[in-house]
Tab-separated table of C-alpha atoms in Angstrom:
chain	number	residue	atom	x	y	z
A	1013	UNK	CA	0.000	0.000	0.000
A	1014	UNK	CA	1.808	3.515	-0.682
A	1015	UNK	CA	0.178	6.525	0.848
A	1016	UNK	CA	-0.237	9.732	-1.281
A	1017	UNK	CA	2.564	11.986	-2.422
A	1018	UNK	CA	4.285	14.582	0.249
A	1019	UNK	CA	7.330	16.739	0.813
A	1020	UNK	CA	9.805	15.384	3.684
A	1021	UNK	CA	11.450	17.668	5.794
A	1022	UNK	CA	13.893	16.931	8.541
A	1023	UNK	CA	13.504	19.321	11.601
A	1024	UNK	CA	16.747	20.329	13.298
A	1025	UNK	CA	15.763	21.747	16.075
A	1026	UNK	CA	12.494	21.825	17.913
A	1027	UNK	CA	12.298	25.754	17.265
A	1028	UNK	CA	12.909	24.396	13.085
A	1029	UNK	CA	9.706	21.776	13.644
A	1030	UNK	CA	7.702	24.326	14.854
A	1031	UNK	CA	8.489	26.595	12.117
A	1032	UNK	CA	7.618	23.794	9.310
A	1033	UNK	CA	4.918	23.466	11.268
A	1034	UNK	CA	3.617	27.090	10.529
A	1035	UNK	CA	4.838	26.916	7.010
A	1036	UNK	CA	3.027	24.353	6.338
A	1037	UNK	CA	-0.308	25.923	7.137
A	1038	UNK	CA	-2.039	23.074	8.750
A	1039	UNK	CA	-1.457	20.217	5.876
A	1040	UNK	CA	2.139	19.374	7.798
A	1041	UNK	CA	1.793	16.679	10.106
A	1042	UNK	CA	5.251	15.570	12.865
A	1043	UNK	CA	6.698	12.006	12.281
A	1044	UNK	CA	8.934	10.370	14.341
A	1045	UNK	CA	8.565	6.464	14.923
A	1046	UNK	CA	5.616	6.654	12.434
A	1047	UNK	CA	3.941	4.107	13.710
A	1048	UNK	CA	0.137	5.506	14.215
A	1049	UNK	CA	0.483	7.419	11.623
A	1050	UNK	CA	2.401	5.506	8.784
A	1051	UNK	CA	-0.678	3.170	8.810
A	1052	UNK	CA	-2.711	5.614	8.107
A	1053	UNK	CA	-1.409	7.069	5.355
A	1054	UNK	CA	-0.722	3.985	3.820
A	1055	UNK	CA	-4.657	3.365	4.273
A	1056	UNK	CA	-5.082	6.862	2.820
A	1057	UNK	CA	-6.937	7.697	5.947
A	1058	UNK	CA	-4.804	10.803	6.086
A	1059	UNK	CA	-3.078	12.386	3.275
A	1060	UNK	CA	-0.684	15.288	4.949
A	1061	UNK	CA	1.513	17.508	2.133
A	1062	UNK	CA	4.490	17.855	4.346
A	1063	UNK	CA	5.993	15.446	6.761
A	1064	UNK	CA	8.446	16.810	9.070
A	1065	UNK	CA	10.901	14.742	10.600
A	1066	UNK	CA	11.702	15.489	14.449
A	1067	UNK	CA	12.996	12.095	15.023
A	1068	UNK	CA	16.589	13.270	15.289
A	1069	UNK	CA	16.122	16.115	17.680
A	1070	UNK	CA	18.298	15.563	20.735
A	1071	UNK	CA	16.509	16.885	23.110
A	1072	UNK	CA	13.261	15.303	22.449
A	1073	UNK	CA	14.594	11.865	23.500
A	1074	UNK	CA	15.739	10.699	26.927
A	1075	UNK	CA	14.271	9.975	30.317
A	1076	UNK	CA	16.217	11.985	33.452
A	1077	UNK	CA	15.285	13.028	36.723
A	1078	UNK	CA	14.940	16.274	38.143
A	1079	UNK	CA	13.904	18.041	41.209
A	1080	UNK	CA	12.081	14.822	42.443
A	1081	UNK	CA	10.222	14.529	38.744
A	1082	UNK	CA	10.828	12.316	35.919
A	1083	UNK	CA	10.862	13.564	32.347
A	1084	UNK	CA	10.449	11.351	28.927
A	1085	UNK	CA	10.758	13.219	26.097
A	1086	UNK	CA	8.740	12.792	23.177
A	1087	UNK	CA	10.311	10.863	20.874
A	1088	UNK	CA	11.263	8.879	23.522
A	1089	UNK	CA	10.690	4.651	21.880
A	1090	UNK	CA	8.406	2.439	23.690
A	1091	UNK	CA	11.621	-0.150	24.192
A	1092	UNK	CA	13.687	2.560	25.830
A	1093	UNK	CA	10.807	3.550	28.364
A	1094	UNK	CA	9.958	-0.414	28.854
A	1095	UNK	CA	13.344	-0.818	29.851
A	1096	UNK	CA	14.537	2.224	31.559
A	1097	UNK	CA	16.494	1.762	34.755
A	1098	UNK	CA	15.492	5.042	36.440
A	1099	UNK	CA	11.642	4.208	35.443
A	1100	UNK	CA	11.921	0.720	36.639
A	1101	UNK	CA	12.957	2.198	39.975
A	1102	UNK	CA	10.918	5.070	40.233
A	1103	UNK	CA	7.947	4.777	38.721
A	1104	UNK	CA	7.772	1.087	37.381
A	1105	UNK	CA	4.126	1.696	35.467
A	1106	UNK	CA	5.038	3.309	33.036
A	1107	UNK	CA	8.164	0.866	32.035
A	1108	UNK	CA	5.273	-2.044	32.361
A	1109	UNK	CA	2.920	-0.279	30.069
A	1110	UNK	CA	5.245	0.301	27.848
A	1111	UNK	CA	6.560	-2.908	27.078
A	1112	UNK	CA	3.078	-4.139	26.654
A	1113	UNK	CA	2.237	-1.682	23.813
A	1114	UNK	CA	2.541	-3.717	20.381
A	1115	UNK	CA	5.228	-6.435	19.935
A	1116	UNK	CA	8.833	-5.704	20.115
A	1117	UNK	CA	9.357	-3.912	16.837
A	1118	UNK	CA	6.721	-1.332	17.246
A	1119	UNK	CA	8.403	-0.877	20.833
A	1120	UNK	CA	11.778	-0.480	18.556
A	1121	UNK	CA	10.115	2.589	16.993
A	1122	UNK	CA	6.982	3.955	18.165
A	1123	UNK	CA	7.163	6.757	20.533
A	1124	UNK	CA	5.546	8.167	24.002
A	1125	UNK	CA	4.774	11.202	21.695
A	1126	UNK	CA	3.127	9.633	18.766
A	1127	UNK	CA	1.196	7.712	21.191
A	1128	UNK	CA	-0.048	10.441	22.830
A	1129	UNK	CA	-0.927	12.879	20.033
A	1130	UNK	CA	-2.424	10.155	18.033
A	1131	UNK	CA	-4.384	9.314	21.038
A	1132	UNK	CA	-5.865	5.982	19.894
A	1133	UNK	CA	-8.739	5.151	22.015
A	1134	UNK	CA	-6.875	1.735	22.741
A	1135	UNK	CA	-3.505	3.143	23.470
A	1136	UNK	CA	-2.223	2.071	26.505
A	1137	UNK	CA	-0.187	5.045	27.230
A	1138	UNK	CA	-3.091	7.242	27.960
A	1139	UNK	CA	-4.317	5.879	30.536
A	1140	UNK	CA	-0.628	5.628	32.333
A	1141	UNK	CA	-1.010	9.349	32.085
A	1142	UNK	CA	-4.202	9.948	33.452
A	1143	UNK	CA	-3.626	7.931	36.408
A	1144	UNK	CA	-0.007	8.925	37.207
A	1145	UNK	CA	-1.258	12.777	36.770
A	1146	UNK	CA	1.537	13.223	34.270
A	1147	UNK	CA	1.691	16.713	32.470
A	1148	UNK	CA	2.283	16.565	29.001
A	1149	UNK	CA	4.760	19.190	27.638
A	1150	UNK	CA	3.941	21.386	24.584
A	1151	UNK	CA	5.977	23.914	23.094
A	1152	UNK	CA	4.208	26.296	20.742
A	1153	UNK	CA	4.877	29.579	18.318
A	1154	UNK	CA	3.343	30.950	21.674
A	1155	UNK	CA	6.076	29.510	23.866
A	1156	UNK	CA	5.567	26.442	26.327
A	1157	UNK	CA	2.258	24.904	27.881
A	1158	UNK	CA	2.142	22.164	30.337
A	1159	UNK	CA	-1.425	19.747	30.166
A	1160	UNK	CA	-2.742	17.388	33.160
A	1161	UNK	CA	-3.784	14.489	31.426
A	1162	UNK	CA	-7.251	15.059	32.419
A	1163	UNK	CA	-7.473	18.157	30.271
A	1164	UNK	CA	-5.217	16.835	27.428
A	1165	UNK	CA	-7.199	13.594	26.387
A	1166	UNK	CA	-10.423	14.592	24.848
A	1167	UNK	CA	-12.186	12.700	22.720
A	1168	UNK	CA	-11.480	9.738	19.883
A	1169	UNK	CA	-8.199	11.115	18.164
A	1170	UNK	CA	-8.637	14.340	19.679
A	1171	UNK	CA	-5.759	16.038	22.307
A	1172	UNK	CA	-5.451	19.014	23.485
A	1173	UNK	CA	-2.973	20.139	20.945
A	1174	UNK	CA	-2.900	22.949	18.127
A	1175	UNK	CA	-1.727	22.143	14.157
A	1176	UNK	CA	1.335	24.134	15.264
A	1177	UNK	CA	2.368	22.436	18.476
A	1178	UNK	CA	4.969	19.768	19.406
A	1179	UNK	CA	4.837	17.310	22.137
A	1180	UNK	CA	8.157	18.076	24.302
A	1181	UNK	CA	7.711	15.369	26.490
A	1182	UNK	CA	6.058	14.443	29.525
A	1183	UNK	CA	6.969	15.163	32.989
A	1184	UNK	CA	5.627	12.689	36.268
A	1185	UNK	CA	6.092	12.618	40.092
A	1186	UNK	CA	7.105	9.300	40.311
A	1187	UNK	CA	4.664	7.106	41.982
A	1188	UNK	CA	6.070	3.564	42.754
A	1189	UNK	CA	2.969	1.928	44.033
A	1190	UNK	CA	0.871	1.400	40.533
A	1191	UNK	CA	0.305	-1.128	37.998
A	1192	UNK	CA	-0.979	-1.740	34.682
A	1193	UNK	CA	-3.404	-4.821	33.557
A	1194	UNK	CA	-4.331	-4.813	30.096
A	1195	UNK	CA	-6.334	-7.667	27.723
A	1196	UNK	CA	-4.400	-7.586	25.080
A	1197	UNK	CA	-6.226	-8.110	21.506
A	1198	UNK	CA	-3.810	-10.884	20.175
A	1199	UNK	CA	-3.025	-9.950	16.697
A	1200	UNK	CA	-2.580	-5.993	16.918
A	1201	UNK	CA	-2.059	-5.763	21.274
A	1202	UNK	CA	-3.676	-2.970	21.345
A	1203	UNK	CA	-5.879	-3.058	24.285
A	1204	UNK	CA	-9.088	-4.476	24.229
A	1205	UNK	CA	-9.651	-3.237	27.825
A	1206	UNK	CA	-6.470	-1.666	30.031
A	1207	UNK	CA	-6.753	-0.142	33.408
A	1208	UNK	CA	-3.864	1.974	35.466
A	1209	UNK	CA	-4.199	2.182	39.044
A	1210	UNK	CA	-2.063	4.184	41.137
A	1211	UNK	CA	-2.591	4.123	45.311
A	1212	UNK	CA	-1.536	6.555	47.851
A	1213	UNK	CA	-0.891	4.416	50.606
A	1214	UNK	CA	0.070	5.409	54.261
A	1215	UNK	CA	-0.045	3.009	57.478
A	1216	UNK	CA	-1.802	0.599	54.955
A	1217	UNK	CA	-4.963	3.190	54.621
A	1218	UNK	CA	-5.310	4.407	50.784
A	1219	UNK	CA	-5.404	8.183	51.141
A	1220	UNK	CA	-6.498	8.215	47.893
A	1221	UNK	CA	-6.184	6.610	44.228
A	1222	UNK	CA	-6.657	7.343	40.417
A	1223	UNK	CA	-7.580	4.702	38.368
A	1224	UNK	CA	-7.920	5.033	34.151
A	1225	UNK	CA	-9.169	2.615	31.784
A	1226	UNK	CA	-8.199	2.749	27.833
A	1227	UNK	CA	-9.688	0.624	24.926
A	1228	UNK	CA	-13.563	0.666	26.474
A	1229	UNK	CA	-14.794	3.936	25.504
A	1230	UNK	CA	-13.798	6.567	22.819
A	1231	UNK	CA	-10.679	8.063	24.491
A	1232	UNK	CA	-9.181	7.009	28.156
A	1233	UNK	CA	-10.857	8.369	30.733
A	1234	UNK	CA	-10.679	8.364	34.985
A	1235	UNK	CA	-13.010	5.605	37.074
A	1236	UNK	CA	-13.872	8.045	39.717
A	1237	UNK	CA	-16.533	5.354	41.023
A	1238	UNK	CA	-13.680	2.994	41.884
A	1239	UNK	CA	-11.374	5.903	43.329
A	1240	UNK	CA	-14.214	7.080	45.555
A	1241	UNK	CA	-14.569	3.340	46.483
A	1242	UNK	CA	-11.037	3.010	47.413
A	1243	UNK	CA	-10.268	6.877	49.220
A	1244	UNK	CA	-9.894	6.543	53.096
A	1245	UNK	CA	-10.387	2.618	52.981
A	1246	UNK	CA	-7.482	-0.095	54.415
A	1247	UNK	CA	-5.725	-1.211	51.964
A	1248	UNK	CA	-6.722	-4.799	51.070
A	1249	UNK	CA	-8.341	-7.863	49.213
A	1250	UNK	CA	-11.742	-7.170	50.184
A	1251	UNK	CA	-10.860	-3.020	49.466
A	1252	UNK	CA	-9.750	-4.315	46.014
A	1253	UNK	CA	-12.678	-6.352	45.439
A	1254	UNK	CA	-15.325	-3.776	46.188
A	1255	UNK	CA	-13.815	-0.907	44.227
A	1256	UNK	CA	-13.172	-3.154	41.455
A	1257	UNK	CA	-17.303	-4.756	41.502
A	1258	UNK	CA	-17.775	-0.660	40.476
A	1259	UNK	CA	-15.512	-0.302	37.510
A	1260	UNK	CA	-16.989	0.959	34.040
A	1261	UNK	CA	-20.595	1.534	35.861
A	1262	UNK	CA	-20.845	5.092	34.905
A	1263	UNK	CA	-18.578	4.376	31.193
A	1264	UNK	CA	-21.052	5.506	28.413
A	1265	UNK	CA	-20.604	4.311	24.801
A	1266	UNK	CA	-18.979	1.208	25.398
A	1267	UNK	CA	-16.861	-0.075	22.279
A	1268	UNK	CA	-18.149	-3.185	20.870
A	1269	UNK	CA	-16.206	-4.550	17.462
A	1270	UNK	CA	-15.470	-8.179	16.318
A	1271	UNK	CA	-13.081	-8.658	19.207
A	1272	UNK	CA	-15.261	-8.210	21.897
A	1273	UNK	CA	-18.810	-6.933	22.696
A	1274	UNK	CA	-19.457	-4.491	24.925
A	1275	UNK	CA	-20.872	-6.498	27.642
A	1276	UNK	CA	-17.659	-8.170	27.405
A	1277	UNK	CA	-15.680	-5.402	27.493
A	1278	UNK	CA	-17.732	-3.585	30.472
A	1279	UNK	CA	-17.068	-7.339	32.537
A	1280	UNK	CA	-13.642	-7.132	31.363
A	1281	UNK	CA	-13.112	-3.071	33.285
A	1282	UNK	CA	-13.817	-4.771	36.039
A	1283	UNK	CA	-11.415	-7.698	35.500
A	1284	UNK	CA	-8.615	-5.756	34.879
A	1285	UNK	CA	-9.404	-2.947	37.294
A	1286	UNK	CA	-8.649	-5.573	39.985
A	1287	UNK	CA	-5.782	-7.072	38.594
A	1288	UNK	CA	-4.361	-3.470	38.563
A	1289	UNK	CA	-4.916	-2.711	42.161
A	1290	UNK	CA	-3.675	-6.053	43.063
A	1291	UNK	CA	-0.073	-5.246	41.055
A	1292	UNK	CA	-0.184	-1.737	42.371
A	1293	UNK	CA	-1.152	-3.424	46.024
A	1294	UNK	CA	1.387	-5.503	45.589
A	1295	UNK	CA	4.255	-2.494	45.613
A	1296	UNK	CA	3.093	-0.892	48.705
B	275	UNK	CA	6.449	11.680	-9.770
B	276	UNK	CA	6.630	14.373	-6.631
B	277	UNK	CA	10.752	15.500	-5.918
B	278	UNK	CA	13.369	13.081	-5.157
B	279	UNK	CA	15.923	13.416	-1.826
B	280	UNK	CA	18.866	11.309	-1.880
B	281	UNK	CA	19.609	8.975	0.768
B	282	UNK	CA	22.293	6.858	1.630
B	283	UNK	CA	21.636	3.731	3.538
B	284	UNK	CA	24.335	0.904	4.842
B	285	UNK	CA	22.685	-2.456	3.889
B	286	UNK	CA	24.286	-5.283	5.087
B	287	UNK	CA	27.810	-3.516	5.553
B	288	UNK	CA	27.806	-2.076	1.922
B	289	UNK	CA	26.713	1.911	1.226
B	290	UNK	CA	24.179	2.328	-1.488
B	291	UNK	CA	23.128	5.567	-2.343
B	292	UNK	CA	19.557	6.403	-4.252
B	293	UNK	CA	17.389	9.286	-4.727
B	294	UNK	CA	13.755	8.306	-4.197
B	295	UNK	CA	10.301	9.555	-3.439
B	296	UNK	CA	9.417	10.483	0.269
B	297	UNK	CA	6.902	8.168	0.112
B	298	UNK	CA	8.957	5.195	-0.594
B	299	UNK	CA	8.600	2.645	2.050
B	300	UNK	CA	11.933	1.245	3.172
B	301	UNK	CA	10.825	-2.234	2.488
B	302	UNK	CA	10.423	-1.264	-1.565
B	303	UNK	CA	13.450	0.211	-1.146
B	304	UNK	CA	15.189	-2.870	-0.069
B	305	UNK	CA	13.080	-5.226	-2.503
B	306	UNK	CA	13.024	-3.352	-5.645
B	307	UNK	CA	15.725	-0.996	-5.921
B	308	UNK	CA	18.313	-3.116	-3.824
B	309	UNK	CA	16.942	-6.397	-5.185
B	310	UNK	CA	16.682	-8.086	-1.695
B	311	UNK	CA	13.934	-9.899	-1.693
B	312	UNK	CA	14.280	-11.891	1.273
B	313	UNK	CA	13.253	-9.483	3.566
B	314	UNK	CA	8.775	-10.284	2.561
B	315	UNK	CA	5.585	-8.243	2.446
B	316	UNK	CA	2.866	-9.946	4.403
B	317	UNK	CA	0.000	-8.080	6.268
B	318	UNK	CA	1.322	-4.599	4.870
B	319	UNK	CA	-0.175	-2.923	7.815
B	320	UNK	CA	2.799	-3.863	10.704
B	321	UNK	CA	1.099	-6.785	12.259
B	322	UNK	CA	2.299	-9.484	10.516
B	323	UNK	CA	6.223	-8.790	10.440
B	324	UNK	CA	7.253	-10.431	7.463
B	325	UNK	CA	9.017	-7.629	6.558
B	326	UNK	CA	11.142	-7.241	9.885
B	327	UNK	CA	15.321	-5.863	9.719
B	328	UNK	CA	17.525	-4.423	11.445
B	329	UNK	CA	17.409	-0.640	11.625
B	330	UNK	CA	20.307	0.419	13.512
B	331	UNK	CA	20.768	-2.740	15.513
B	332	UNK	CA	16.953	-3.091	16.533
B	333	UNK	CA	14.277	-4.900	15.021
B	334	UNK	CA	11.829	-2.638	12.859
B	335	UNK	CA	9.042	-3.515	10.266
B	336	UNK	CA	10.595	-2.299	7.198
B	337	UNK	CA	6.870	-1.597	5.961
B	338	UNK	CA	6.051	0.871	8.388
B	339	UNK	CA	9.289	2.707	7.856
B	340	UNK	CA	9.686	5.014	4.489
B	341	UNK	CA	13.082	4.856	3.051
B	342	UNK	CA	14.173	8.455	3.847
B	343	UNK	CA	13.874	8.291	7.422
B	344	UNK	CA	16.008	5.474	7.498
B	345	UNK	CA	19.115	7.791	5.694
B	346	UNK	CA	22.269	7.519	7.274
B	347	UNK	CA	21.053	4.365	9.108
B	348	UNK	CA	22.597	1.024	9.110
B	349	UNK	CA	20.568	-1.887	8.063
B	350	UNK	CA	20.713	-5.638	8.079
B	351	UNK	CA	18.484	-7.687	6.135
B	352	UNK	CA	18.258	-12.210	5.953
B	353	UNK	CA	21.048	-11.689	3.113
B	354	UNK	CA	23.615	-10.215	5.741
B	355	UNK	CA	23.121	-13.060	7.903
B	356	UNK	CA	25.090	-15.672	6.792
B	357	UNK	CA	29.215	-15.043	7.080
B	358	UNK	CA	31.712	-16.481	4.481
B	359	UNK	CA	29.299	-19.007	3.355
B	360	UNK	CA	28.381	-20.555	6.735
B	361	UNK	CA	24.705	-20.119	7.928
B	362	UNK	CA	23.561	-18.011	11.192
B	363	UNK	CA	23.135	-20.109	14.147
B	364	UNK	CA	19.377	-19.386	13.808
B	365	UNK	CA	19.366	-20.017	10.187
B	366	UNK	CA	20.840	-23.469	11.030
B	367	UNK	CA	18.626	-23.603	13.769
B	368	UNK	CA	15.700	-23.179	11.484
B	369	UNK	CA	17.212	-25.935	9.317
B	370	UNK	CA	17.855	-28.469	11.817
B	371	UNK	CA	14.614	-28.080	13.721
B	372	UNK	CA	12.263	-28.045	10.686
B	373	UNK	CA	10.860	-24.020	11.921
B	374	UNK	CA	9.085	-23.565	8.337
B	375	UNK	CA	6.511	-25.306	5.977
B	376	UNK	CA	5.969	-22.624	3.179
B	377	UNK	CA	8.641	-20.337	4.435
B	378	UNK	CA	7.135	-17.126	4.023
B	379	UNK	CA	7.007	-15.689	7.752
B	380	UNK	CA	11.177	-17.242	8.454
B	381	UNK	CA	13.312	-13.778	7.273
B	382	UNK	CA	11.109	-12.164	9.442
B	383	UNK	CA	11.029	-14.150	12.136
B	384	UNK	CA	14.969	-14.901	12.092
B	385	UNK	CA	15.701	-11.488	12.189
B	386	UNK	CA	13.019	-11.315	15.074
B	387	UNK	CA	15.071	-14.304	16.872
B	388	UNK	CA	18.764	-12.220	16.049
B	389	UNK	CA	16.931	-8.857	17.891
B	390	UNK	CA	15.520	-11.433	21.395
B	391	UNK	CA	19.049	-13.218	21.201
B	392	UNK	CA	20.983	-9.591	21.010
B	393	UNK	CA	18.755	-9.041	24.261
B	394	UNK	CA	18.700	-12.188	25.575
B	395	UNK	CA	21.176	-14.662	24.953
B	396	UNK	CA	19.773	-17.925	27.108
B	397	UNK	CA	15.430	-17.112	27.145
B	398	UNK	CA	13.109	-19.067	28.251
B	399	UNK	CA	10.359	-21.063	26.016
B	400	UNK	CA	7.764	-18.312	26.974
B	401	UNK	CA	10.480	-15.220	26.232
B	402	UNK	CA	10.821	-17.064	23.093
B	403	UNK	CA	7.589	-16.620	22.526
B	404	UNK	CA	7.041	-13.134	24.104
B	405	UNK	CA	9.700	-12.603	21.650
B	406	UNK	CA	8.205	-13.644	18.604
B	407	UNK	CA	4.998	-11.594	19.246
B	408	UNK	CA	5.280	-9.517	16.516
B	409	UNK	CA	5.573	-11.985	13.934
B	410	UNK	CA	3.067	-14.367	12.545
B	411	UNK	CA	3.385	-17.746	10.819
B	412	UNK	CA	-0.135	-19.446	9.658
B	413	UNK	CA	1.795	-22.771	8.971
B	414	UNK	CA	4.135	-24.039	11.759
B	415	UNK	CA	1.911	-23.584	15.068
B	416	UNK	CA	4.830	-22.035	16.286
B	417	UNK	CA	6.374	-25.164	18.266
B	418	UNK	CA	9.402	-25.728	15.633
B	419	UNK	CA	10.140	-22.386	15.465
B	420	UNK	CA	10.603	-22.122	19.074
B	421	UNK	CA	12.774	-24.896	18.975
B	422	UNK	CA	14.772	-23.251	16.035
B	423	UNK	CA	15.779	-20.259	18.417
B	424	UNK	CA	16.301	-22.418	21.333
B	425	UNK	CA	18.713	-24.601	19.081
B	426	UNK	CA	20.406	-21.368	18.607
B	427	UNK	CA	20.528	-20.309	21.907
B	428	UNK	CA	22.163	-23.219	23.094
B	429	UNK	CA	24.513	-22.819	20.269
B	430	UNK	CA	25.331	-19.065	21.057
């Protein structure tokens, strides 16, 4: 399949992308693993004039640690993030989501970024986000914007984001007792259902929790029914299982496709909302 | 035809320079200008990895790739396997162990084997497998090929 005819241009700075950016006049789109939206073009689903390269930009890459917060730049791959030391240490949920997005060749390329701008409504990245109350970075012809998660994830395919922005990267206070369960759709992995749960745990009470599912609904979105279940309650199997009996009961528009209904996929929330407290019980 | 950019692209340890079309994928490139044809199209839309190389010393689907982002990259394909005549240990492996019937899923999932050795010299059956996830073969039921990369394991 060969997508439509555009010009290539290689950003060499992040200053240079956002300038392409503006030249191109809203028919430019950012590639940098290319691997939400090389698909697509390739389907003719989209059909930009101008690519512009940032995936050699220095300082778009990396993970480091400052001032007690972790920062993943954008073009950051899925492999490196899966198998980051400093993540694994600090904030070990994002390393296991990552290396659960794809197979290992799309981990070889696709980026944090990509992910997040594309916004699939079965990316597992999103939902990392929302629960970890990571800001995503955005710089701008207007300068530089910081988004909560909860503001930046909107709707299916849709981010807070402008035609002339670029994802910097995202920054986190690391949060070690989380996890990640996903149902993985076999062929693709994408994520039929996936649910993030991060606890803040003291004297074994949960002061309070955030808890996001991807793949049920249009875009990822917070289970506030299972984080008011959870806030002020002991932290424990019978906690778990009565926050996790609430999961997906106020989700509206349930996805339903040849992989799995949307009954299945509401029991399923619940599933793997449990299995995500019990990992992220299981590192307090 | 829309502008050409030149590129220059290490394939298997040799340089070869082209001018092509932004929109070339790398895995035409490779096929039809290089004449490698060992590295295969399946699914065409990254599931299938038929089409997996080297891109830099990690694993990549050379379908979801377009030739000019790969410029100034190094790249090893099935052909660059084999050294002076004698076969990879996972290309023997894949000989001794029977790990194809039709044979159109084994480039790709050699070179997926070379990129979970690289990583993980001595795996287990189910990182073998975990391995292998982005690769499909609709012949073998996967148990021969398993054995093909744990023949080269122990070999390595």
């Amino acid at each position: 399949m060969i997508p439509t005819q555009f010009e290539y241009k290689r950003a060499s700075s992040l200053d240079d992308a956002i300038a392409l950016l503006q030249a191109s006049k809203g028919d430019g789109k950012l590639l940098a693993g290319g691997h939400s939206l090389v698909p697509l073009m390739k389907l003719r689903l989209s059909e930009p004039g101008v690519l512009i390269d940032i995936a050699r930009i220095p300082m778009l890459s990396g993970i480091s640690e400052k001032d007690g917060k972790v920062e993943v730049g954008a073009t950051t791959t899925h492999h490196a993030v899966a198998t980051s030391e400093l993540l694994q240490r600090l904030c070990p949920v994002l390393s296991d989501a990552a290396g659960e997005i794809g197979d290992p060749q799309v981990r070889n390329r696709g980026t944090l970024g990509g992910s997040l701008a594309h916004s699939d409504p079965a990316a597992d990245y999103p939902a990392v986000i929302l629960a970890l109350n990571a800001e995503v970075h955005l710089k701008g012809p207007g300068g530089w914007r910081a988004v909560k998660g909860d503001d930046f994830f909107q709707a299916m395919f849709t981010v807070d984001m402008a035609e002339d922005e670029v994802i910097v990267g995202v920054q986190v206070v690391p949060q070690k007792v989380a996890g990640y369960a996903k149902l993985h759709q076999k062929a693709s992995h994408y994520a039929i259902v996936g649910v993030c749960a991060v606890l803040d745990v003291a004297g074994g009470t949960i002061n309070s929790a955030r808890v996001a599912v991807t793949g049920a609904s249009s875009h990822a979105q917070r289970l506030t029914e299972v984080e008011n279940a959870l806030a002020g309650k002991p932290l424990n199997q019978a906690t778990i299982d009565a926050a996790a009996a609430l999961a997906g009961a106020t989700l509206e528009d349930v996805n339903a496709d040849i992989h799995a209904s949307a009954a299945y996929r509401k029991a399923m929330v619940k599933v793997f909302t449990r299995r995500a407290l019990e990992k992220a019980a299981s590192r307090a | 035809m829309s502008e050409t950019l030149p590129i220059s692209i290490t394939v298997n340890g040799k340089v070869r320079k082209a001018n092509v079309e932004p929109r070339l994928l790398l895995v035409h490139f490779l096929r039809e200008n290089l004449a490698l044809t060992g590295t295969h199209i399946g699914c065409d839309t990254s599931q299938c990895g038929a089409c997996t190389i080297q891109l830099d010393g990690r694993s990549a689907k050379s379908c979801t790739l377009f030739a000019v982002q790969a410029d100034g990259s190094e790249i090893m394909t099935i052909e660059g396997l084999a050294k002076d005549g004698e076969l990879h240990p996972l290309q023997e492996g894949f000989w001794e162990e029977h790990g194809l019937q039709c044979g159109y899923c084994t480039p790709g999932m050699i070179m997926s084997g070379v990129q979970l050795l690289a990583d993980n010299p001595h795996p287990t059956e189910a990182e073998i497998r975990k391995g292998i996830d982005g690769n499909f073969c609709r012949c073998t039921g996967y148990q021969h090929i398993v054995k093909s990369i744990q023949y080269a394991a122990n070999k390595g």
